[in-house]
Structures are given as C-alpha cells and as structure tokens.
PDB file of C-alpha atoms in Angstrom:
ATOM      1  CA  MET A   7     299.881 -95.413 118.510  1.00  0.00           C
ATOM      2  CA  ARG A   8     299.478 -91.653 118.858  1.00  0.00           C
ATOM      3  CA  ILE A   9     300.532 -88.667 116.816  1.00  0.00           C
ATOM      4  CA  SER A  10     302.853 -86.351 118.682  1.00  0.00           C
ATOM      5  CA  ARG A  11     302.797 -82.583 118.482  1.00  0.00           C
ATOM      6  CA  THR A  12     305.601 -82.747 115.934  1.00  0.00           C
ATOM      7  CA  GLY A  13     303.520 -84.951 113.632  1.00  0.00           C
ATOM      8  CA  SER A  14     305.487 -88.143 114.306  1.00  0.00           C
ATOM      9  CA  LEU A  15     303.866 -91.318 115.597  1.00  0.00           C
ATOM     10  CA  SER A  16     304.422 -93.112 118.854  1.00  0.00           C
ATOM     11  CA  GLY A  17     302.661 -95.919 120.695  1.00  0.00           C
ATOM     12  CA  GLY A  18     301.380 -99.355 119.742  1.00  0.00           C
ATOM     13  CA  GLY A  19     298.291 -98.955 117.561  1.00  0.00           C
ATOM     14  CA  SER A  20     297.749 -98.685 113.804  1.00  0.00           C
ATOM     15  CA  ALA A  21     299.966 -96.051 112.221  1.00  0.00           C
ATOM     16  CA  ALA A  22     297.684 -95.719 109.186  1.00  0.00           C
ATOM     17  CA  ALA A  23     294.591 -95.209 111.366  1.00  0.00           C
ATOM     18  CA  ASP A  24     296.334 -92.571 113.477  1.00  0.00           C
ATOM     19  CA  VAL A  25     297.576 -90.726 110.402  1.00  0.00           C
ATOM     20  CA  ALA A  26     294.058 -90.895 108.959  1.00  0.00           C
ATOM     21  CA  ASP A  27     292.548 -89.463 112.149  1.00  0.00           C
ATOM     22  CA  ASP A  28     295.015 -86.581 112.201  1.00  0.00           C
ATOM     23  CA  LEU A  29     294.498 -85.822 108.516  1.00  0.00           C
ATOM     24  CA  ALA A  30     290.719 -86.036 108.958  1.00  0.00           C
ATOM     25  CA  ASN A  31     290.926 -83.314 111.583  1.00  0.00           C
ATOM     26  CA  GLU A  32     292.981 -81.165 109.209  1.00  0.00           C
ATOM     27  CA  ILE A  33     290.550 -81.791 106.330  1.00  0.00           C
ATOM     28  CA  LEU A  34     287.512 -80.893 108.411  1.00  0.00           C
ATOM     29  CA  THR A  35     288.962 -77.815 110.077  1.00  0.00           C
ATOM     30  CA  ALA A  36     291.540 -76.320 107.729  1.00  0.00           C
ATOM     31  CA  LEU A  37     290.989 -77.472 104.137  1.00  0.00           C
ATOM     32  CA  THR A  38     288.274 -76.634 101.632  1.00  0.00           C
ATOM     33  CA  PRO A  39     286.634 -78.945  99.066  1.00  0.00           C
ATOM     34  CA  GLY A  40     288.860 -79.303  96.013  1.00  0.00           C
ATOM     35  CA  ALA A  41     292.084 -78.714  97.939  1.00  0.00           C
ATOM     36  CA  SER A  42     294.880 -81.233  97.383  1.00  0.00           C
ATOM     37  CA  LEU A  43     296.691 -83.030 100.167  1.00  0.00           C
ATOM     38  CA  PRO A  44     300.477 -82.820 100.257  1.00  0.00           C
ATOM     39  CA  SER A  45     302.295 -85.532  98.309  1.00  0.00           C
ATOM     40  CA  GLU A  46     302.810 -88.994  99.784  1.00  0.00           C
ATOM     41  CA  ALA A  47     306.494 -88.175 100.260  1.00  0.00           C
ATOM     42  CA  GLU A  48     305.700 -84.984 102.177  1.00  0.00           C
ATOM     43  CA  LEU A  49     303.171 -86.755 104.391  1.00  0.00           C
ATOM     44  CA  ALA A  50     305.552 -89.648 105.027  1.00  0.00           C
ATOM     45  CA  SER A  51     308.183 -87.148 106.141  1.00  0.00           C
ATOM     46  CA  ARG A  52     305.708 -85.264 108.329  1.00  0.00           C
ATOM     47  CA  TYR A  53     304.583 -88.387 110.201  1.00  0.00           C
ATOM     48  CA  ALA A  54     307.890 -90.279 110.058  1.00  0.00           C
ATOM     49  CA  VAL A  55     306.288 -93.318 108.421  1.00  0.00           C
ATOM     50  CA  ASN A  56     306.716 -95.042 105.079  1.00  0.00           C
ATOM     51  CA  ARG A  57     304.681 -94.203 101.995  1.00  0.00           C
ATOM     52  CA  LEU A  58     302.744 -97.479 102.227  1.00  0.00           C
ATOM     53  CA  THR A  59     301.314 -96.297 105.559  1.00  0.00           C
ATOM     54  CA  ILE A  60     300.344 -92.973 103.980  1.00  0.00           C
ATOM     55  CA  ARG A  61     298.595 -94.751 101.104  1.00  0.00           C
ATOM     56  CA  GLU A  62     296.627 -96.872 103.561  1.00  0.00           C
ATOM     57  CA  ALA A  63     295.646 -93.766 105.550  1.00  0.00           C
ATOM     58  CA  ILE A  64     294.450 -92.048 102.377  1.00  0.00           C
ATOM     59  CA  LYS A  65     292.379 -95.111 101.447  1.00  0.00           C
ATOM     60  CA  LEU A  66     290.780 -95.002 104.896  1.00  0.00           C
ATOM     61  CA  LEU A  67     289.882 -91.339 104.402  1.00  0.00           C
ATOM     62  CA  ALA A  68     288.469 -92.034 100.939  1.00  0.00           C
ATOM     63  CA  GLY A  69     286.340 -94.775 102.484  1.00  0.00           C
ATOM     64  CA  ARG A  70     285.024 -92.241 104.991  1.00  0.00           C
ATOM     65  CA  GLY A  71     283.993 -89.967 102.123  1.00  0.00           C
ATOM     66  CA  LEU A  72     286.538 -87.259 102.898  1.00  0.00           C
ATOM     67  CA  LEU A  73     288.844 -87.658  99.895  1.00  0.00           C
ATOM     68  CA  ASP A  74     288.700 -88.417  96.186  1.00  0.00           C
ATOM     69  CA  ILE A  75     291.651 -90.419  94.939  1.00  0.00           C
ATOM     70  CA  ALA A  76     292.829 -91.130  91.396  1.00  0.00           C
ATOM     71  CA  ARG A  77     295.908 -92.982  90.185  1.00  0.00           C
ATOM     72  CA  GLY A  78     298.871 -90.694  89.611  1.00  0.00           C
ATOM     73  CA  ARG A  79     297.263 -87.660  91.280  1.00  0.00           C
ATOM     74  CA  LYS A  80     297.280 -86.145  94.733  1.00  0.00           C
ATOM     75  CA  ALA A  81     294.273 -86.928  96.906  1.00  0.00           C
ATOM     76  CA  VAL A  82     291.643 -84.167  96.785  1.00  0.00           C
ATOM     77  CA  VAL A  83     289.247 -83.091  99.531  1.00  0.00           C
ATOM     78  CA  ARG A  84     285.684 -84.078  98.631  1.00  0.00           C
ATOM     79  CA  GLU A  85     282.648 -81.853  98.728  1.00  0.00           C
ATOM     80  CA  PRO A  86     280.821 -83.021 101.864  1.00  0.00           C
ATOM     81  CA  ASP A  87     277.770 -85.208 101.346  1.00  0.00           C
ATOM     82  CA  GLY A  88     275.610 -87.422 103.500  1.00  0.00           C
ATOM     83  CA  ALA A  89     276.343 -90.746 101.799  1.00  0.00           C
ATOM     84  CA  ALA A  90     277.713 -92.542 104.859  1.00  0.00           C
ATOM     85  CA  PHE A  91     274.932 -91.240 107.096  1.00  0.00           C
ATOM     86  CA  SER A  92     272.356 -92.159 104.456  1.00  0.00           C
ATOM     87  CA  ASP A  93     273.706 -95.713 104.179  1.00  0.00           C
ATOM     88  CA  PHE A  94     273.515 -96.109 107.953  1.00  0.00           C
ATOM     89  CA  LEU A  95     269.886 -94.951 108.038  1.00  0.00           C
ATOM     90  CA  THR A  96     268.937 -97.238 105.156  1.00  0.00           C
ATOM     91  CA  SER A  97     270.386-100.258 106.937  1.00  0.00           C
ATOM     92  CA  LEU A  98     268.667 -99.301 110.179  1.00  0.00           C
ATOM     93  CA  LEU A  99     265.229 -98.809 108.633  1.00  0.00           C
ATOM     94  CA  HIS A 100     265.273-101.960 106.529  1.00  0.00           C
ATOM     95  CA  ASN A 101     266.436-104.145 109.408  1.00  0.00           C
ATOM     96  CA  ASP A 102     264.076-102.776 112.052  1.00  0.00           C
ATOM     97  CA  SER A 103     260.735-101.281 111.027  1.00  0.00           C
ATOM     98  CA  LYS A 104     260.369 -99.714 114.485  1.00  0.00           C
ATOM     99  CA  SER A 105     263.180 -97.369 113.480  1.00  0.00           C
ATOM    100  CA  LEU A 106     260.565 -95.543 111.419  1.00  0.00           C
ATOM    101  CA  PHE A 107     259.308 -94.108 114.706  1.00  0.00           C
ATOM    102  CA  ASP A 108     262.852 -93.039 115.575  1.00  0.00           C
ATOM    103  CA  LEU A 109     262.958 -91.272 112.217  1.00  0.00           C
ATOM    104  CA  ILE A 110     259.660 -89.502 112.935  1.00  0.00           C
ATOM    105  CA  GLU A 111     261.020 -88.301 116.290  1.00  0.00           C
ATOM    106  CA  VAL A 112     264.087 -86.919 114.536  1.00  0.00           C
ATOM    107  CA  ARG A 113     261.899 -85.303 111.892  1.00  0.00           C
ATOM    108  CA  LEU A 114     259.736 -83.691 114.564  1.00  0.00           C
ATOM    109  CA  SER A 115     262.828 -82.162 116.139  1.00  0.00           C
ATOM    110  CA  LEU A 116     264.299 -80.961 112.860  1.00  0.00           C
ATOM    111  CA  GLU A 117     261.310 -80.117 110.690  1.00  0.00           C
ATOM    112  CA  VAL A 118     259.300 -78.137 113.217  1.00  0.00           C
ATOM    113  CA  GLN A 119     262.394 -75.983 113.626  1.00  0.00           C
ATOM    114  CA  SER A 120     262.889 -75.854 109.837  1.00  0.00           C
ATOM    115  CA  ALA A 121     259.356 -74.587 109.286  1.00  0.00           C
ATOM    116  CA  THR A 122     259.663 -72.101 112.146  1.00  0.00           C
ATOM    117  CA  LEU A 123     262.906 -70.687 110.766  1.00  0.00           C
ATOM    118  CA  ALA A 124     261.610 -70.701 107.183  1.00  0.00           C
ATOM    119  CA  ALA A 125     258.690 -68.506 108.247  1.00  0.00           C
ATOM    120  CA  LYS A 126     261.197 -66.037 109.681  1.00  0.00           C
ATOM    121  CA  ARG A 127     263.909 -66.197 107.040  1.00  0.00           C
ATOM    122  CA  ALA A 128     262.628 -67.505 103.707  1.00  0.00           C
ATOM    123  CA  ASN A 129     263.296 -65.233 100.744  1.00  0.00           C
ATOM    124  CA  ARG A 130     261.357 -65.208  97.477  1.00  0.00           C
ATOM    125  CA  ALA A 131     263.482 -67.956  95.958  1.00  0.00           C
ATOM    126  CA  GLY A 132     263.021 -70.160  99.014  1.00  0.00           C
ATOM    127  CA  ILE A 133     259.249 -69.737  99.005  1.00  0.00           C
ATOM    128  CA  ALA A 134     259.164 -70.317  95.238  1.00  0.00           C
ATOM    129  CA  ALA A 135     260.977 -73.648  95.715  1.00  0.00           C
ATOM    130  CA  ILE A 136     258.434 -74.751  98.330  1.00  0.00           C
ATOM    131  CA  GLU A 137     255.580 -73.658  96.051  1.00  0.00           C
ATOM    132  CA  SER A 138     257.075 -75.560  93.117  1.00  0.00           C
ATOM    133  CA  ALA A 139     257.204 -78.786  95.131  1.00  0.00           C
ATOM    134  CA  LEU A 140     253.607 -78.329  96.259  1.00  0.00           C
ATOM    135  CA  HIS A 141     252.468 -77.674  92.683  1.00  0.00           C
ATOM    136  CA  GLY A 142     254.206 -80.888  91.640  1.00  0.00           C
ATOM    137  CA  MET A 143     252.226 -82.798  94.260  1.00  0.00           C
ATOM    138  CA  GLN A 144     248.988 -81.173  93.099  1.00  0.00           C
ATOM    139  CA  ASP A 145     249.699 -81.874  89.421  1.00  0.00           C
ATOM    140  CA  ASN A 146     250.287 -85.590  90.025  1.00  0.00           C
ATOM    141  CA  ALA A 147     247.646 -86.338  92.661  1.00  0.00           C
ATOM    142  CA  ASP A 148     244.773 -87.279  90.319  1.00  0.00           C
ATOM    143  CA  ALA A 149     246.805 -89.719  88.236  1.00  0.00           C
ATOM    144  CA  ALA A 150     248.459 -91.203  91.330  1.00  0.00           C
ATOM    145  CA  ILE A 151     245.086 -91.849  92.963  1.00  0.00           C
ATOM    146  CA  LYS A 152     243.913 -93.551  89.752  1.00  0.00           C
ATOM    147  CA  GLY A 153     246.835 -95.965  89.989  1.00  0.00           C
ATOM    148  CA  ASP A 154     249.458 -94.468  87.675  1.00  0.00           C
ATOM    149  CA  PRO A 155     252.753 -95.705  89.208  1.00  0.00           C
ATOM    150  CA  ALA A 156     254.853 -93.019  87.505  1.00  0.00           C
ATOM    151  CA  ALA A 157     252.599 -90.267  88.848  1.00  0.00           C
ATOM    152  CA  ASP A 158     252.711 -91.903  92.271  1.00  0.00           C
ATOM    153  CA  ARG A 159     256.522 -91.815  92.262  1.00  0.00           C
ATOM    154  CA  ARG A 160     256.513 -88.202  91.119  1.00  0.00           C
ATOM    155  CA  PHE A 161     254.041 -87.278  93.856  1.00  0.00           C
ATOM    156  CA  HIS A 162     256.299 -88.767  96.528  1.00  0.00           C
ATOM    157  CA  ASP A 163     259.395 -87.157  95.001  1.00  0.00           C
ATOM    158  CA  PHE A 164     257.704 -83.759  95.175  1.00  0.00           C
ATOM    159  CA  ASP A 165     256.559 -84.538  98.731  1.00  0.00           C
ATOM    160  CA  VAL A 166     260.161 -85.147  99.800  1.00  0.00           C
ATOM    161  CA  GLY A 167     261.196 -82.097  97.770  1.00  0.00           C
ATOM    162  CA  PHE A 168     258.719 -79.967  99.712  1.00  0.00           C
ATOM    163  CA  HIS A 169     260.313 -80.899 103.032  1.00  0.00           C
ATOM    164  CA  GLU A 170     263.822 -80.395 101.654  1.00  0.00           C
ATOM    165  CA  ALA A 171     262.816 -76.979 100.305  1.00  0.00           C
ATOM    166  CA  VAL A 172     261.482 -75.962 103.721  1.00  0.00           C
ATOM    167  CA  ALA A 173     264.773 -77.041 105.309  1.00  0.00           C
ATOM    168  CA  LEU A 174     266.767 -75.029 102.769  1.00  0.00           C
ATOM    169  CA  ALA A 175     264.480 -72.014 103.214  1.00  0.00           C
ATOM    170  CA  SER A 176     265.298 -72.082 106.932  1.00  0.00           C
ATOM    171  CA  GLY A 177     268.684 -70.604 106.064  1.00  0.00           C
ATOM    172  CA  ASN A 178     270.415 -73.211 108.230  1.00  0.00           C
ATOM    173  CA  ARG A 179     272.982 -75.080 106.131  1.00  0.00           C
ATOM    174  CA  ILE A 180     273.218 -78.004 108.541  1.00  0.00           C
ATOM    175  CA  LEU A 181     269.471 -78.609 108.323  1.00  0.00           C
ATOM    176  CA  GLY A 182     269.734 -78.556 104.538  1.00  0.00           C
ATOM    177  CA  TYR A 183     272.619 -81.032 104.640  1.00  0.00           C
ATOM    178  CA  LEU A 184     270.744 -83.394 106.963  1.00  0.00           C
ATOM    179  CA  PHE A 185     267.670 -83.445 104.750  1.00  0.00           C
ATOM    180  CA  GLU A 186     269.762 -84.113 101.674  1.00  0.00           C
ATOM    181  CA  ALA A 187     271.321 -87.055 103.516  1.00  0.00           C
ATOM    182  CA  MET A 188     267.916 -88.325 104.675  1.00  0.00           C
ATOM    183  CA  SER A 189     266.034 -87.998 101.376  1.00  0.00           C
ATOM    184  CA  ALA A 190     266.040 -91.724 100.522  1.00  0.00           C
ATOM    185  CA  GLN A 191     264.824 -92.586 104.013  1.00  0.00           C
ATOM    186  CA  LEU A 192     262.094 -89.950 103.817  1.00  0.00           C
ATOM    187  CA  ARG A 193     260.872 -91.590 100.610  1.00  0.00           C
ATOM    188  CA  TYR A 194     260.820 -94.982 102.304  1.00  0.00           C
ATOM    189  CA  GLY A 195     258.942 -93.612 105.308  1.00  0.00           C
ATOM    190  CA  ILE A 196     256.436 -91.880 103.041  1.00  0.00           C
ATOM    191  CA  GLN A 197     255.804 -95.120 101.144  1.00  0.00           C
ATOM    192  CA  ILE A 198     255.013 -96.932 104.397  1.00  0.00           C
ATOM    193  CA  SER A 199     252.894 -94.091 105.772  1.00  0.00           C
ATOM    194  CA  ARG A 200     250.909 -93.957 102.519  1.00  0.00           C
ATOM    195  CA  ARG A 201     249.536 -97.440 103.255  1.00  0.00           C
ATOM    196  CA  GLY A 202     248.314 -96.379 106.673  1.00  0.00           C
ATOM    197  CA  HIS A 203     247.036 -93.109 105.233  1.00  0.00           C
ATOM    198  CA  THR A 204     244.811 -95.048 102.823  1.00  0.00           C
ATOM    199  CA  ASN A 205     243.765 -97.552 105.506  1.00  0.00           C
ATOM    200  CA  ARG A 206     242.576 -94.652 107.655  1.00  0.00           C
ATOM    201  CA  GLY A 207     240.343 -93.386 104.852  1.00  0.00           C
ATOM    202  CA  HIS A 208     242.520 -90.479 103.737  1.00  0.00           C
ATOM    203  CA  THR A 209     243.666 -89.532 100.241  1.00  0.00           C
ATOM    204  CA  LEU A 210     246.555 -87.652  98.677  1.00  0.00           C
ATOM    205  CA  TYR A 211     244.397 -84.535  98.784  1.00  0.00           C
ATOM    206  CA  ASP A 212     244.558 -84.686 102.585  1.00  0.00           C
ATOM    207  CA  THR A 213     248.343 -84.880 102.306  1.00  0.00           C
ATOM    208  CA  ILE A 214     248.306 -81.836 100.048  1.00  0.00           C
ATOM    209  CA  ALA A 215     246.123 -79.968 102.545  1.00  0.00           C
ATOM    210  CA  TRP A 216     248.715 -80.457 105.301  1.00  0.00           C
ATOM    211  CA  HIS A 217     251.419 -79.062 103.034  1.00  0.00           C
ATOM    212  CA  GLU A 218     249.250 -76.113 102.028  1.00  0.00           C
ATOM    213  CA  ARG A 219     248.830 -75.163 105.703  1.00  0.00           C
ATOM    214  CA  ILE A 220     252.582 -75.248 106.210  1.00  0.00           C
ATOM    215  CA  LEU A 221     253.245 -73.144 103.111  1.00  0.00           C
ATOM    216  CA  ASP A 222     250.524 -70.620 103.979  1.00  0.00           C
ATOM    217  CA  ALA A 223     252.072 -70.044 107.412  1.00  0.00           C
ATOM    218  CA  ILE A 224     255.576 -69.681 105.949  1.00  0.00           C
ATOM    219  CA  ARG A 225     254.308 -67.213 103.336  1.00  0.00           C
ATOM    220  CA  ALA A 226     252.594 -65.204 106.079  1.00  0.00           C
ATOM    221  CA  GLY A 227     255.779 -65.140 108.151  1.00  0.00           C
ATOM    222  CA  ASN A 228     253.912 -66.773 111.037  1.00  0.00           C
ATOM    223  CA  ALA A 229     256.650 -68.830 112.678  1.00  0.00           C
ATOM    224  CA  ARG A 230     254.471 -70.315 115.413  1.00  0.00           C
ATOM    225  CA  ALA A 231     251.763 -71.412 112.969  1.00  0.00           C
ATOM    226  CA  ALA A 232     254.336 -72.864 110.557  1.00  0.00           C
ATOM    227  CA  GLY A 233     255.984 -74.928 113.276  1.00  0.00           C
ATOM    228  CA  GLU A 234     252.638 -76.124 114.611  1.00  0.00           C
ATOM    229  CA  ALA A 235     251.360 -77.051 111.141  1.00  0.00           C
ATOM    230  CA  MET A 236     254.500 -79.110 110.549  1.00  0.00           C
ATOM    231  CA  ARG A 237     254.197 -80.753 113.958  1.00  0.00           C
ATOM    232  CA  GLN A 238     250.575 -81.760 113.315  1.00  0.00           C
ATOM    233  CA  HIS A 239     251.448 -83.076 109.851  1.00  0.00           C
ATOM    234  CA  LEU A 240     254.245 -85.261 111.219  1.00  0.00           C
ATOM    235  CA  LYS A 241     252.107 -86.557 114.088  1.00  0.00           C
ATOM    236  CA  ASP A 242     249.503 -87.539 111.503  1.00  0.00           C
ATOM    237  CA  THR A 243     252.259 -89.272 109.522  1.00  0.00           C
ATOM    238  CA  GLU A 244     253.274 -91.121 112.685  1.00  0.00           C
ATOM    239  CA  ASN A 245     249.689 -92.382 113.037  1.00  0.00           C
ATOM    240  CA  ASP A 246     249.762 -93.517 109.401  1.00  0.00           C
ATOM    241  CA  ILE A 247     252.970 -95.479 109.975  1.00  0.00           C
ATOM    242  CA  ARG A 248     251.590 -97.052 113.139  1.00  0.00           C
ATOM    243  CA  ASN A 249     248.493 -98.174 111.229  1.00  0.00           C
ATOM    244  CA  ALA A 250     250.526 -99.509 108.295  1.00  0.00           C
ATOM    245  CA  LEU A 251     252.895-101.540 110.468  1.00  0.00           C
ATOM    246  CA  SER A 252     250.009-102.908 112.520  1.00  0.00           C
ATOM    247  CA  ASN A 253     248.247-104.111 109.384  1.00  0.00           C
ATOM    248  CA  MET A 254     251.450-105.585 107.979  1.00  0.00           C
ATOM    249  CA  ALA A 255     251.974-107.529 111.219  1.00  0.00           C
ATOM    250  CA  ASP A 256     248.415-108.900 111.043  1.00  0.00           C
ATOM    251  CA  GLN A 257     248.866-110.265 107.529  1.00  0.00           C
ATOM    252  CA  PRO A 258     249.557-114.022 107.292  1.00  0.00           C
ATOM    253  CA  ALA A 259     253.112-114.978 106.398  1.00  0.00           C
TER     254      ALA A 259
END
C-alpha cells in the first residue's frame, strides 16, 4: 500500500505502516521537537483511513522514538535521542565480543575527526569541559587503583565524559549526538579494555597520560597533533581489548 500525492492510500500493504512512514518523513523534515501532530480526525481525513489506523500509525512512531503520546492529548514530536541506536549497539556488543573491534573502528573514524575539529573550533567552554573530565579522572585514579569500586566507576564515567566533551567541542552536532547515543557502549568497551590494560602492565596513570596529550594538542590549536594523539590512544585501546579477549578465551569454562 502506498501513499499518493494527495495523501490517500492505495495498494496492498499495511495502511498503518504507510501512514507512519509518511508522517515520519514529515516529522523529520518539517516539524520541530514539541510540535503537536494534527488530531486523529484530521489525519484520518488526510489519508482517507479510519481513526484506528491512525492510532496504530502513531503507536508505531512512538515505538521508533519519534513521538510522545499521552491519553487524551495530541501526539507530540520528541526531542531526538539515540535510544534505539544505543539499544542496537548494546545487543550487538553483548552477543558478539568481536563487535568491540567494530566499535573501535567506528571510534577511530569519528574520534580522530572530533579531536581534529576540536583543536580548530573549541571555545573556552568546550576546553573547560574537556579539562573538567580530565580532572575527574585524575582525582579518582589513586582510589580506583587501590580497589575502591566507586572511584573506579567515577574514573570510567569521567573517561567517557572526556571523549563526549571532545566530540561536543568539535562543533559538529551530529558527532555530539552519536557520542551521546554510544556512551553506554563506550563504558562497556572501556571496562573490557581496562583488563587488557592491566594485563599489559599499564595503569590508570598511563590512561590519563594519553588524555593529557589529546587535551594539550586541542588547547594549542594543533589539529594534526590532536587527531594523531587520539588515533594512538584508540589503537592502544584496541590492543588492550585484544589482550583482554584473548585472556578471557584462555580461561577454563
């Protein structure tokens, strides 16, 4: 079933799915977050379908994270977030540990560019946010190394926050959105890489040193050095993950 240029439906597929697809296009290209959809009656008239079909289409859009719905109110366009993408990544990583290497490849593509752009574009607030995350890592390193689980969690939260802050400082909104969506997966990857990091004789201070190099290059406005420092850091992380997974595979069941 297809939607004609007049908004009516024709064909042999699902009317609700076709209405949802057409409305999704309108939401993504013409409406802003917080805007209300027309009433069910108006939409039913537009698409020449019954109100039950419209309700089903709206439920489909809510399931895709595009709308908020509440009983007795018009559906409202949601502020975009990365929940669906995040759920997909979580499933992928937990079902196939090799996907961690796919994630590193994606991070290399995105984060080297983030650091490069941040060195060119970061303002004082952007640099301050990166510095704050690094200070959080530094403040929690000693206790984390001594085995304090709360400090360890805080260290990793600030580690992820550092990378998110670099993405935001790049001035590219899509990069910022992607890192927000990937934050849970970054935490998971960092937890795995930490095992390999320790196995290879490194400490959290080595992790901090990588981040200091990245920040120093961004502060200096040296785009090439910032991108290269990020690339080297992520390649080192890849080696940590490889070591961790190898050791996990060698352990008896």
